[in-house]
Coordinates of N, CA and C and ligand atoms in Angstrom, one line a residue:
M90 N 48.3 174.9 26.9 CA 48.4 173.4 26.5 C 47.9 172.7 27.8
N91 N 47.3 171.5 28.1 CA 46.6 170.9 28.9 C 46.7 169.3 28.5
D92 N 47.7 168.3 28.1 CA 47.2 167.4 27.8 C 47.4 166.0 29.0
F93 N 46.4 166.7 30.0 CA 45.8 165.9 31.0 C 44.7 165.6 30.8
S94 N 43.6 164.8 30.5 CA 42.4 164.4 29.9 C 42.1 164.6 31.9
E95 N 40.6 164.5 31.7 CA 39.6 165.3 33.2 C 39.5 164.1 33.5
E96 N 40.3 163.0 33.6 CA 39.9 161.7 34.2 C 41.2 161.6 34.7
E97 N 42.7 161.6 33.8 CA 44.2 162.1 34.5 C 44.3 163.0 35.4
R98 N 43.4 164.2 35.1 CA 43.6 165.3 36.3 C 42.6 164.5 37.6
E99 N 41.4 163.8 37.3 CA 40.9 163.4 38.7 C 41.9 162.9 39.8
S100 N 42.4 161.6 39.2 CA 43.5 160.5 39.4 C 44.5 161.2 40.4
L101 N 44.9 162.3 39.9 CA 46.3 163.2 40.6 C 45.6 163.5 42.0
Y102 N 44.3 164.0 41.7 CA 43.6 164.7 43.1 C 43.4 164.1 43.9
K103 N 42.5 162.6 43.0 CA 42.8 161.6 44.1 C 43.5 161.1 45.4
A104 N 44.7 161.1 44.2 CA 45.8 160.0 45.2 C 46.0 161.7 46.4
I105 N 46.3 162.9 45.6 CA 46.8 163.9 46.8 C 45.9 163.7 48.0
Y106 N 44.3 163.8 47.7 CA 43.1 163.7 48.8 C 43.4 162.5 49.6
S107 N 43.3 161.8 49.1 CA 43.4 160.5 50.0 C 44.8 160.2 50.4
R108 N 45.8 160.3 50.0 CA 47.1 160.0 50.3 C 47.0 160.4 52.2
R109 N 47.7 159.3 52.8 CA 47.4 159.7 54.5 C 48.9 158.9 55.2
D110 N 49.2 159.9 55.9 CA 50.1 158.9 57.0 C 49.8 158.0 57.8
V111 N 50.3 156.7 57.3 CA 49.8 155.4 58.1 C 50.7 155.3 59.1
R112 N 50.3 155.0 60.2 CA 51.1 153.8 61.2 C 50.2 153.1 61.9
S113 N 49.1 152.7 61.5 CA 48.2 151.4 61.9 C 47.7 150.9 60.4
N114 N 47.0 149.5 60.7 CA 46.7 149.1 59.4 C 47.4 148.6 58.2
F115 N 48.7 148.5 58.9 CA 49.7 147.7 58.1 C 49.1 145.9 58.1
T116 N 49.0 145.4 56.9 CA 48.4 143.4 56.6 C 49.7 143.2 57.1
S117 N 49.6 142.0 57.6 CA 50.4 141.0 57.8 C 50.2 139.9 57.5
E118 N 51.7 139.2 56.8 CA 51.4 137.8 56.7 C 50.4 136.8 57.4
P119 N 49.8 135.9 56.5 CA 49.4 135.0 57.7 C 50.6 134.4 58.5
I120 N 50.0 134.0 59.8 CA 51.7 133.4 61.0 C 51.7 132.5 60.3
D121 N 52.9 131.7 59.9 CA 53.7 130.6 59.7 C 53.8 130.1 61.1
E122 N 53.3 129.2 61.1 CA 53.3 128.3 62.1 C 54.7 127.9 62.9
Q123 N 55.3 127.4 61.9 CA 56.8 126.9 62.0 C 57.5 128.0 62.5
V124 N 57.2 128.9 61.7 CA 58.7 130.1 61.9 C 58.2 131.0 63.2
L125 N 56.8 131.2 63.1 CA 56.1 132.0 64.4 C 56.1 133.5 64.2
M126 N 56.7 134.2 62.9 CA 57.0 135.1 62.9 C 55.6 136.0 62.7
R127 N 55.2 136.9 63.5 CA 54.3 137.9 63.2 C 54.8 139.5 62.7
I128 N 56.1 139.9 62.9 CA 56.4 140.5 62.5 C 56.5 141.3 61.0
T129 N 56.6 139.9 60.1 CA 57.0 140.4 58.6 C 55.7 139.9 58.3
S130 N 55.7 141.7 57.5 CA 54.4 142.4 56.8 C 54.3 141.6 55.7
E131 N 53.1 141.7 54.7 CA 52.9 141.4 53.5 C 54.0 141.9 52.4
P132 N 55.0 141.6 51.9 CA 55.8 142.0 51.3 C 55.4 142.9 50.2
I133 N 55.9 143.7 49.4 CA 55.5 144.6 48.3 C 56.4 144.1 47.1
D134 N 55.5 143.7 46.1 CA 56.3 143.6 44.9 C 57.5 144.5 44.4
E135 N 58.5 143.7 44.2 CA 59.8 144.5 43.7 C 59.5 146.1 43.1
Q136 N 58.6 145.4 41.7 CA 58.2 146.1 40.8 C 57.7 147.3 41.4
V137 N 56.9 147.1 42.1 CA 56.3 148.2 42.3 C 56.9 149.3 43.3
L138 N 58.1 148.5 44.3 CA 58.2 149.7 45.2 C 59.8 149.9 44.3
M139 N 59.5 149.4 42.9 CA 60.8 150.0 42.3 C 60.2 151.6 41.7
R140 N 59.0 151.1 41.5 CA 58.2 152.3 40.8 C 57.9 153.9 41.5
I141 N 58.0 153.0 42.7 CA 57.6 154.1 44.2 C 59.1 155.2 44.3
L142 N 60.3 154.2 44.1 CA 61.2 154.8 44.0 C 61.9 155.6 43.0
K143 N 61.3 155.0 41.6 CA 61.6 156.0 40.2 C 60.7 157.4 40.5
A144 N 59.9 157.4 41.4 CA 58.8 158.4 41.4 C 59.9 159.5 41.8
G145 N 60.4 159.1 43.0 CA 60.9 159.9 44.0 C 61.7 160.5 43.2
H146 N 62.7 159.6 42.5 CA 64.2 159.9 41.4 C 63.5 161.0 40.4
H147 N 62.5 161.5 40.4 CA 62.0 161.9 39.2 C 61.1 163.3 39.9
A148 N 61.3 163.1 41.3 CA 61.5 165.1 41.5 C 61.9 165.9 41.1
P149 N 61.4 167.2 41.3 CA 62.4 168.4 41.1 C 63.4 168.4 41.8
S150 N 64.6 169.1 41.7 CA 65.7 169.3 42.7 C 66.5 170.6 42.5
V151 N 67.1 171.1 43.4 CA 67.6 172.5 43.2 C 69.0 172.3 42.1
G152 N 69.0 173.1 40.9 CA 69.9 172.7 40.2 C 70.3 171.3 39.7
F153 N 69.1 170.4 39.6 CA 69.2 169.6 39.0 C 69.9 168.2 39.8
S154 N 70.3 168.9 41.3 CA 71.6 167.9 41.8 C 71.1 166.6 42.2
Q155 N 69.8 166.1 42.6 CA 68.9 164.7 42.7 C 70.1 164.8 43.9
P156 N 69.7 165.2 45.0 CA 70.8 165.1 46.4 C 70.4 163.8 47.2
W157 N 69.4 162.8 46.9 CA 68.7 162.2 47.7 C 69.6 161.1 47.2
N158 N 69.9 160.0 48.3 CA 69.7 158.5 48.3 C 68.4 157.8 49.2
F159 N 68.4 156.6 48.7 CA 67.2 155.6 49.2 C 67.7 154.5 50.5
I160 N 67.9 154.7 51.3 CA 68.2 153.2 52.0 C 66.7 152.3 52.3
L161 N 66.7 151.2 52.0 CA 65.7 150.3 51.9 C 66.4 149.2 53.1
I162 N 65.7 149.3 54.2 CA 65.9 148.5 55.2 C 64.6 147.7 55.5
K163 N 65.3 146.2 55.1 CA 64.4 145.4 55.9 C 64.3 144.6 56.9
N164 N 65.7 144.3 57.3 CA 66.5 143.7 58.5 C 65.9 144.2 59.9
I165 N 65.0 143.1 60.4 CA 64.4 143.3 61.8 C 65.0 144.0 62.9
E166 N 66.5 143.5 63.3 CA 67.6 144.1 64.1 C 67.5 145.8 63.6
T167 N 67.7 146.0 63.0 CA 68.1 147.1 62.7 C 67.0 148.0 63.0
R168 N 65.8 147.5 62.5 CA 64.4 148.2 62.9 C 64.1 148.4 64.0
K169 N 64.7 147.2 65.0 CA 64.2 147.1 66.4 C 65.4 148.2 67.1
K170 N 66.7 148.8 66.7 CA 67.0 149.9 67.2 C 66.7 151.1 66.6
I171 N 65.7 151.3 65.8 CA 65.4 152.4 65.3 C 64.3 152.7 66.4
K172 N 63.1 151.5 66.5 CA 62.3 151.7 67.5 C 62.4 152.3 68.7
E173 N 63.6 151.9 68.9 CA 64.3 152.1 70.6 C 64.2 153.7 70.7
S174 N 65.1 154.1 69.6 CA 65.8 155.2 69.5 C 63.7 156.0 69.2
F175 N 63.0 155.7 68.5 CA 61.7 156.6 68.6 C 60.7 156.4 70.0
E176 N 61.0 155.3 70.6 CA 60.3 155.2 72.0 C 61.0 156.4 72.8
K177 N 62.6 156.4 72.9 CA 62.9 157.3 73.7 C 62.9 158.8 73.3
E178 N 62.9 159.1 72.1 CA 62.4 160.5 71.7 C 60.8 161.0 71.9
K179 N 60.3 159.6 71.6 CA 58.8 160.0 71.8 C 58.5 160.5 73.2
S180 N 59.5 159.7 74.5 CA 59.1 159.7 75.6 C 59.8 161.3 76.2
R181 N 61.0 161.8 75.7 CA 61.5 162.7 75.8 C 60.6 164.1 75.1
S182 N 60.0 163.6 74.2 CA 59.4 165.3 73.2 C 57.9 165.3 74.6
S183 N 57.6 164.2 75.0 CA 55.8 164.2 75.9 C 56.2 165.5 76.9
K184 N 57.7 165.7 77.3 CA 57.5 166.8 78.1 C 57.7 167.5 77.9
L185 N 57.9 168.3 76.6 CA 57.5 169.2 76.0 C 56.3 170.0 76.1
V186 N 54.7 169.1 76.3 CA 54.0 169.6 76.4 C 53.4 169.2 77.5
E187 N 52.3 169.9 77.8 CA 51.7 169.4 79.4 C 50.0 168.7 79.0
E188 N 49.5 168.5 80.7 CA 48.7 167.7 80.6 C 47.6 168.2 80.0
P189 N 46.5 167.8 79.6 CA 46.1 166.7 78.9 C 46.1 166.5 77.7
R190 N 47.0 167.5 77.3 CA 47.7 167.0 75.7 C 48.9 166.2 75.8
R191 N 49.5 166.3 77.1 CA 50.3 165.1 77.0 C 50.4 163.5 76.6
S192 N 49.4 163.4 78.0 CA 48.4 162.2 78.1 C 48.0 161.8 76.5
K193 N 47.3 162.1 75.8 CA 46.8 162.2 74.4 C 48.2 162.0 73.3
Y194 N 49.1 162.5 73.2 CA 50.5 162.5 72.5 C 50.4 161.1 72.6
L195 N 50.7 161.0 73.9 CA 51.5 159.6 74.4 C 50.9 158.1 74.3
S196 N 49.5 158.6 73.7 CA 48.5 157.3 73.3 C 48.3 157.1 72.2
Y197 N 49.3 158.0 71.0 CA 48.8 157.9 70.2 C 49.7 157.0 69.3
K198 N 49.4 156.0 68.7 CA 50.6 155.1 67.5 C 51.2 156.5 66.3
L199 N 52.6 156.6 66.2 CA 52.9 157.5 65.9 C 53.9 156.8 64.8
E200 N 54.1 155.4 65.1 CA 55.0 155.0 63.6 C 54.6 153.1 63.5
G201 N 54.8 152.9 62.3 CA 54.6 151.4 61.9 C 56.0 150.9 61.9
I202 N 57.2 150.8 62.5 CA 58.7 150.7 61.9 C 58.9 149.1 61.6
L203 N 58.4 148.3 63.0 CA 58.2 146.9 62.6 C 57.1 146.0 62.3
E204 N 56.0 146.9 61.7 CA 54.8 146.1 61.6 C 55.1 146.3 60.0
S205 N 55.4 147.4 59.2 CA 55.4 147.5 57.6 C 56.3 146.8 57.0
A206 N 56.0 146.4 55.8 CA 57.0 145.4 55.0 C 58.4 146.3 55.1
I207 N 58.6 147.5 54.5 CA 60.1 148.0 54.5 C 59.8 149.2 55.3
N208 N 61.2 149.5 55.4 CA 61.6 151.3 56.2 C 62.4 151.5 55.1
L209 N 62.2 152.7 54.9 CA 63.1 153.6 53.6 C 63.6 154.6 54.4
C210 N 65.4 154.6 54.6 CA 65.5 156.2 54.7 C 65.4 157.2 53.4
V211 N 65.4 158.3 53.7 CA 65.8 158.9 52.7 C 66.8 160.4 52.8
T212 N 68.0 160.4 52.0 CA 69.1 161.2 52.9 C 69.1 162.3 51.7
Y213 N 69.8 163.6 52.6 CA 70.6 164.3 51.6 C 71.9 164.2 51.7
D214 N 72.4 164.4 50.3 CA 74.0 164.5 50.0 C 74.5 165.7 49.5
P215 N 74.8 166.8 50.4 CA 74.5 168.2 49.6 C 76.1 167.7 48.9
T216 N 76.4 167.1 48.6 CA 78.3 167.1 48.0 C 78.1 166.4 46.4
K217 N 76.8 165.6 46.4 CA 76.5 164.7 45.2 C 77.1 165.1 43.9
T218 N 76.8 166.7 43.4 CA 77.3 166.7 42.1 C 77.8 168.3 42.2
G219 N 78.8 168.2 43.5 CA 79.5 168.8 43.4 C 79.7 170.5 44.2
S220 N 80.4 171.2 44.6 CA 80.0 172.4 45.6 C 79.2 173.3 45.3
F221 N 79.1 173.7 43.7 CA 78.6 174.3 43.0 C 76.8 174.1 42.5
V222 N 76.2 174.2 43.1 CA 74.8 173.9 42.9 C 73.8 175.0 42.2
I223 N 73.4 175.1 40.9 CA 72.3 176.3 40.7 C 71.4 176.4 41.7
G224 N 71.3 177.8 42.0 CA 70.0 177.9 42.7 C 69.9 177.8 43.9
R225 N 71.5 177.1 44.7 CA 71.4 176.6 46.1 C 72.1 178.1 47.0
S226 N 72.6 178.7 46.6 CA 73.8 179.5 47.0 C 73.3 180.6 48.0
S227 N 72.1 180.9 47.6 CA 71.4 181.9 48.4 C 70.6 181.2 49.7
I228 N 69.7 180.1 48.9 CA 69.1 179.5 49.9 C 69.8 177.8 50.3
P229 N 70.3 177.8 51.3 CA 70.8 175.9 51.1 C 70.2 175.4 51.3
A230 N 69.0 175.7 52.2 CA 68.1 174.8 52.5 C 67.3 174.0 51.1
T231 N 67.4 174.7 50.1 CA 66.8 174.4 49.0 C 67.5 173.1 48.5
G232 N 68.5 172.5 49.5 CA 68.7 171.0 49.1 C 67.8 169.6 49.9
V233 N 68.0 170.2 51.1 CA 66.7 169.3 52.0 C 65.4 169.5 51.4
F234 N 64.9 170.5 50.9 CA 63.5 170.8 50.3 C 63.5 170.0 49.2
S235 N 64.6 169.8 48.2 CA 64.7 169.2 46.7 C 64.5 167.2 47.6
V236 N 64.8 167.1 48.6 CA 64.4 165.7 49.2 C 63.0 165.2 49.9
C237 N 62.9 166.9 50.1 CA 61.4 166.5 50.3 C 60.3 166.2 49.3
C238 N 60.5 167.2 48.4 CA 59.7 167.0 47.2 C 59.8 165.3 46.6
A239 N 61.0 164.9 46.5 CA 61.1 163.2 46.6 C 60.6 162.7 47.4
V240 N 60.3 163.0 48.6 CA 59.7 162.1 49.4 C 57.8 162.2 49.5
Q241 N 57.3 163.3 48.8 CA 56.1 163.5 48.6 C 55.8 162.9 47.3
N242 N 56.5 162.9 46.2 CA 56.4 162.2 45.0 C 56.2 160.7 45.1
M243 N 57.0 160.2 45.8 CA 56.8 158.7 46.7 C 55.8 158.2 47.5
W244 N 55.3 159.6 48.1 CA 54.2 159.0 49.3 C 53.1 159.0 48.5
L245 N 52.8 160.0 46.9 CA 51.8 160.0 46.1 C 51.8 158.7 45.1
A246 N 53.1 158.4 44.9 CA 53.1 157.3 43.8 C 52.4 155.9 44.4
A247 N 52.8 156.1 46.2 CA 52.5 154.5 46.8 C 51.1 154.9 47.1
R248 N 50.5 155.4 47.2 CA 48.9 156.0 47.4 C 48.2 154.9 46.1
T249 N 48.9 155.7 45.1 CA 48.3 154.9 44.1 C 48.9 153.3 43.7
E250 N 49.9 152.9 44.4 CA 49.8 151.4 44.4 C 49.2 150.6 45.3
G251 N 47.7 151.5 46.5 CA 47.7 150.7 47.9 C 48.6 150.6 48.6
I252 N 49.5 151.5 48.5 CA 51.3 151.2 49.7 C 50.7 152.5 50.9
G253 N 50.9 152.2 52.1 CA 50.6 152.9 53.1 C 52.1 153.4 53.2
V254 N 52.2 154.7 53.7 CA 53.5 155.7 53.7 C 53.4 155.8 55.0
G255 N 54.4 155.8 56.3 CA 54.3 156.7 57.3 C 55.4 157.4 58.0
W256 N 55.5 158.9 57.8 CA 56.9 159.6 58.2 C 57.2 159.0 59.5
V257 N 57.9 158.9 60.1 CA 58.5 159.0 61.7 C 59.9 159.8 61.4
S258 N 59.5 161.0 62.4 CA 60.5 161.9 62.6 C 60.8 162.1 64.1
I259 N 60.3 161.0 64.9 CA 60.2 161.1 66.4 C 61.4 160.2 66.5
L260 N 62.7 160.6 66.2 CA 64.2 159.6 66.0 C 64.9 160.8 66.6
S261 N 66.0 160.0 66.4 CA 67.4 160.5 66.9 C 68.2 160.5 65.4
N262 N 68.6 161.5 65.1 CA 69.6 161.5 63.5 C 70.6 160.9 64.1
E263 N 71.4 161.1 65.2 CA 72.9 160.2 65.5 C 72.2 158.9 65.5
T264 N 71.4 158.5 65.9 CA 71.0 157.0 66.1 C 70.8 156.6 64.8
L265 N 70.4 157.1 63.8 CA 69.9 157.1 62.4 C 71.7 156.9 61.8
R266 N 72.2 157.6 61.8 CA 73.1 158.0 61.0 C 74.5 156.0 61.9
E267 N 74.4 156.2 63.1 CA 75.0 154.9 63.6 C 74.9 153.7 63.0
T268 N 73.4 153.8 62.8 CA 72.6 152.1 62.8 C 72.7 152.1 61.2
L269 N 72.6 153.1 60.4 CA 72.6 153.1 59.1 C 74.4 153.3 58.3
H270 N 75.3 153.8 59.2 CA 76.4 154.2 58.6 C 76.7 155.1 57.9
I271 N 75.4 156.3 58.1 CA 75.1 157.6 57.5 C 76.4 158.4 57.2
P272 N 77.7 158.6 56.3 CA 78.4 159.7 56.9 C 78.1 160.8 57.0
D273 N 79.1 161.5 58.0 CA 78.9 162.6 58.8 C 77.9 163.9 57.9
H274 N 78.9 164.0 56.4 CA 78.3 165.1 55.1 C 76.4 164.9 54.8
V275 N 75.9 163.9 55.1 CA 74.9 163.4 54.5 C 73.8 163.3 55.7
V276 N 73.0 164.2 55.1 CA 71.9 164.2 56.4 C 70.8 163.3 56.2
P277 N 70.1 162.5 57.3 CA 68.7 161.8 57.3 C 67.6 162.7 57.3
V278 N 66.8 162.6 56.0 CA 65.7 163.8 55.9 C 64.7 163.2 56.4
A279 N 64.0 161.9 56.2 CA 62.8 160.9 56.0 C 63.0 159.5 56.8
Y280 N 62.3 159.3 57.7 CA 62.7 158.0 58.0 C 60.9 157.4 57.4
L281 N 60.9 156.4 56.8 CA 59.2 156.2 55.9 C 59.3 154.8 56.0
C282 N 58.1 154.3 56.3 CA 57.4 152.8 56.5 C 56.8 152.6 56.0
L283 N 56.9 151.7 54.8 CA 55.6 151.1 53.5 C 55.7 149.7 54.2
G284 N 54.1 149.6 53.3 CA 53.8 148.3 53.5 C 51.9 148.9 52.9
H285 N 51.6 147.0 52.7 CA 50.2 147.2 52.2 C 49.4 147.7 53.6
V286 N 47.8 147.8 53.5 CA 47.3 148.8 54.5 C 45.7 147.7 54.1
S287 N 45.2 147.6 55.1 CA 44.1 147.0 55.2 C 43.0 148.1 54.9
K288 N 43.3 149.7 55.1 CA 42.7 150.2 54.9 C 43.0 152.0 54.6
F289 N 42.9 153.0 54.2 CA 42.9 154.5 54.1 C 42.2 154.9 54.7
E290 N 42.4 155.8 56.1 CA 41.3 156.5 56.7 C 41.3 157.8 55.8
T291 N 39.9 158.4 55.5 CA 39.2 159.3 54.8 C 40.3 160.9 55.6
K292 N 40.9 160.7 56.8 CA 41.1 162.1 57.2 C 42.2 161.6 57.7
P293 N 43.1 162.6 58.1 CA 44.3 162.5 59.2 C 43.8 162.6 60.4
D294 N 44.6 161.0 61.0 CA 43.6 160.7 62.4 C 44.4 161.7 63.3
L295 N 45.2 163.0 63.3 CA 45.5 163.6 64.1 C 44.0 164.9 64.0
E296 N 43.4 164.6 63.0 CA 42.1 165.6 62.6 C 41.1 164.7 63.4
T297 N 41.5 163.3 63.1 CA 40.3 162.6 63.7 C 40.2 162.5 64.9
S298 N 41.3 162.0 65.7 CA 41.1 162.5 67.3 C 40.9 164.0 67.9
G299 N 41.1 164.7 67.4 CA 40.3 166.1 67.4 C 42.0 166.6 68.3
W300 N 42.9 166.6 67.3 CA 44.5 166.9 67.8 C 44.2 168.3 67.2
L301 N 44.2 168.4 66.0 CA 43.8 169.7 65.4 C 43.0 169.5 64.5
P302 N 42.3 170.3 64.0 CA 41.6 170.8 62.8 C 42.4 170.9 61.5
R303 N 41.8 170.7 60.3 CA 42.4 171.1 58.9 C 41.9 172.7 58.6
L304 N 43.1 173.5 58.6 CA 42.8 174.7 58.4 C 42.1 175.1 57.6
K305 N 41.6 176.3 57.5 CA 40.6 176.9 56.0 C 41.0 177.4 55.2
L306 N 41.1 176.9 54.0 CA 42.2 177.3 53.2 C 41.9 178.9 53.1
D307 N 40.7 179.5 53.3 CA 40.6 181.0 53.0 C 41.7 181.5 54.2
E308 N 41.6 181.0 55.3 CA 42.5 181.3 56.1 C 44.2 181.4 56.0
I309 N 44.5 180.9 54.9 CA 46.0 180.7 54.8 C 46.5 181.2 53.9
I310 N 45.7 181.9 52.9 CA 45.8 182.6 51.8 C 45.7 184.2 51.9
Y311 N 46.8 184.4 51.6 CA 47.1 186.1 51.6 C 47.0 187.1 50.4
H312 N 46.5 187.7 49.8 CA 46.7 188.6 49.1 C 48.1 189.7 48.9
E313 N 49.0 189.6 48.1 CA 49.3 190.9 47.9 C 50.6 191.0 49.0
K314 N 50.4 191.1 50.3 CA 51.1 191.3 51.4 C 50.8 190.4 52.3
W315 N 52.0 189.6 53.4 CA 51.8 189.0 54.6 C 50.3 189.6 55.4
L316 N 49.6 188.2 55.7 CA 48.0 189.1 56.7 C 47.4 189.8 56.2
Q317 N 47.8 190.4 54.8 CA 46.7 191.4 54.2 C 45.7 191.4 54.5
G318 N 44.8 192.0 55.6 CA 43.2 192.0 55.7 C 42.6 191.2 56.3
K319 N 43.8 190.1 57.2 CA 43.2 189.2 57.8 C 43.5 189.1 59.3
E320 N 43.2 188.6 60.6 CA 43.7 188.6 61.8 C 43.6 187.1 62.2
L321 N 44.7 187.0 61.9 CA 44.9 185.3 62.1 C 44.4 185.0 64.2
K322 N 43.4 184.1 63.8 CA 42.4 183.7 65.0 C 43.3 182.3 65.5
P323 N 44.1 182.1 66.7 CA 44.6 181.1 67.0 C 43.7 180.0 67.0
T324 N 43.8 178.3 66.4 CA 42.9 177.6 66.7 C 43.1 176.6 68.3
V325 N 44.4 176.5 68.2 CA 44.7 175.9 69.8 C 44.8 176.8 70.8
Q326 N 44.5 176.4 72.3 CA 44.5 177.5 72.7 C 45.8 177.0 73.7
Ligands
FMN79 C1 57.9 166.1 57.9 C2 57.1 164.8 58.8 C3 57.3 164.4 59.8 C4 55.9 163.5 60.2 N1 56.4 163.1 61.3 C5 55.6 161.9 62.0 C6 55.5 161.2 62.6 O1 57.1 161.1 63.9 N2 54.7 160.0 63.2 C7 53.4 160.3 62.7 O2 52.9 159.4 63.4 N3 53.3 161.2 61.7 C8 54.5 161.8 61.4 N4 54.0 162.5 60.1 C9 52.5 162.6 59.5 C10 51.6 163.9 60.0 O3 51.7 163.6 61.3 C11 50.9 163.6 59.4 O4 51.0 164.1 57.6 C12 49.4 164.7 59.5 O5 49.2 164.5 60.8 C13 48.4 164.9 58.0 O6 48.1 163.4 57.9 P1 47.8 162.8 56.5 O7 49.5 162.7 56.4 O8 47.3 161.5 57.0 O9 47.1 163.9 55.6 C14 55.1 163.6 59.7 C15 54.8 164.0 58.6 C16 55.8 164.9 58.1 C17 55.4 166.0 56.9

């Protein structure tokens, strides 16, 4: 049984292949001379935002635990605190890579915290539906996997709405907890920046800039056993 028409199927693949991580190209509202605020991006229509969040809420989850919460952040002061954490973490992590890649890494724009219309922190609450969750006892990480499924649903839904999404993981979870009043038992999983964009790039920025290539599909498929019949060639020296 397949109740997707060819056109419907194509639409889904279009969303998958044209989805991008967006850090630049967020569109701003024309500058209001009186308020002189450049920082405010073109707002996302409330109904569009709700459709995106609903797509997230319809993700698969281990034992149907729906362990996610969505914290919507518009406040600029809050976002500035998060951006500070980004700057700190970016500088700290740059020490983990040698030149010339360090300079390249530092030159990348890796967030759109202030320029986007809204930020969204997606959290994992392991206690939400009680301590016993079908399917989570053997592999506890399935809880966080479920939250990632929600993120991907939102990322794809946003793409079909013409809304760009960027995932910022160069952040301190401690700062997120403090700033957003997230309790200790809840884990911040994803910090996302959403907004209208002037364009979606056709390739990942990290591919275009030569950081890494897309691996060949054939290289990542094994048959029957790990690595069977293949020798992995490192793509990065
Ligand atoms: C878990 C996760 C964390 C990420 N963190 C960042 C980040 O901190 N900054 C950034 O610019 N992109 C981040 N990205 C985006 C990836 O760099 C991006 O998905 C990848 O380069 C492929 O590009 P594409 O999403 O446009 O296909 C993250 C993506 C994932 C899935």
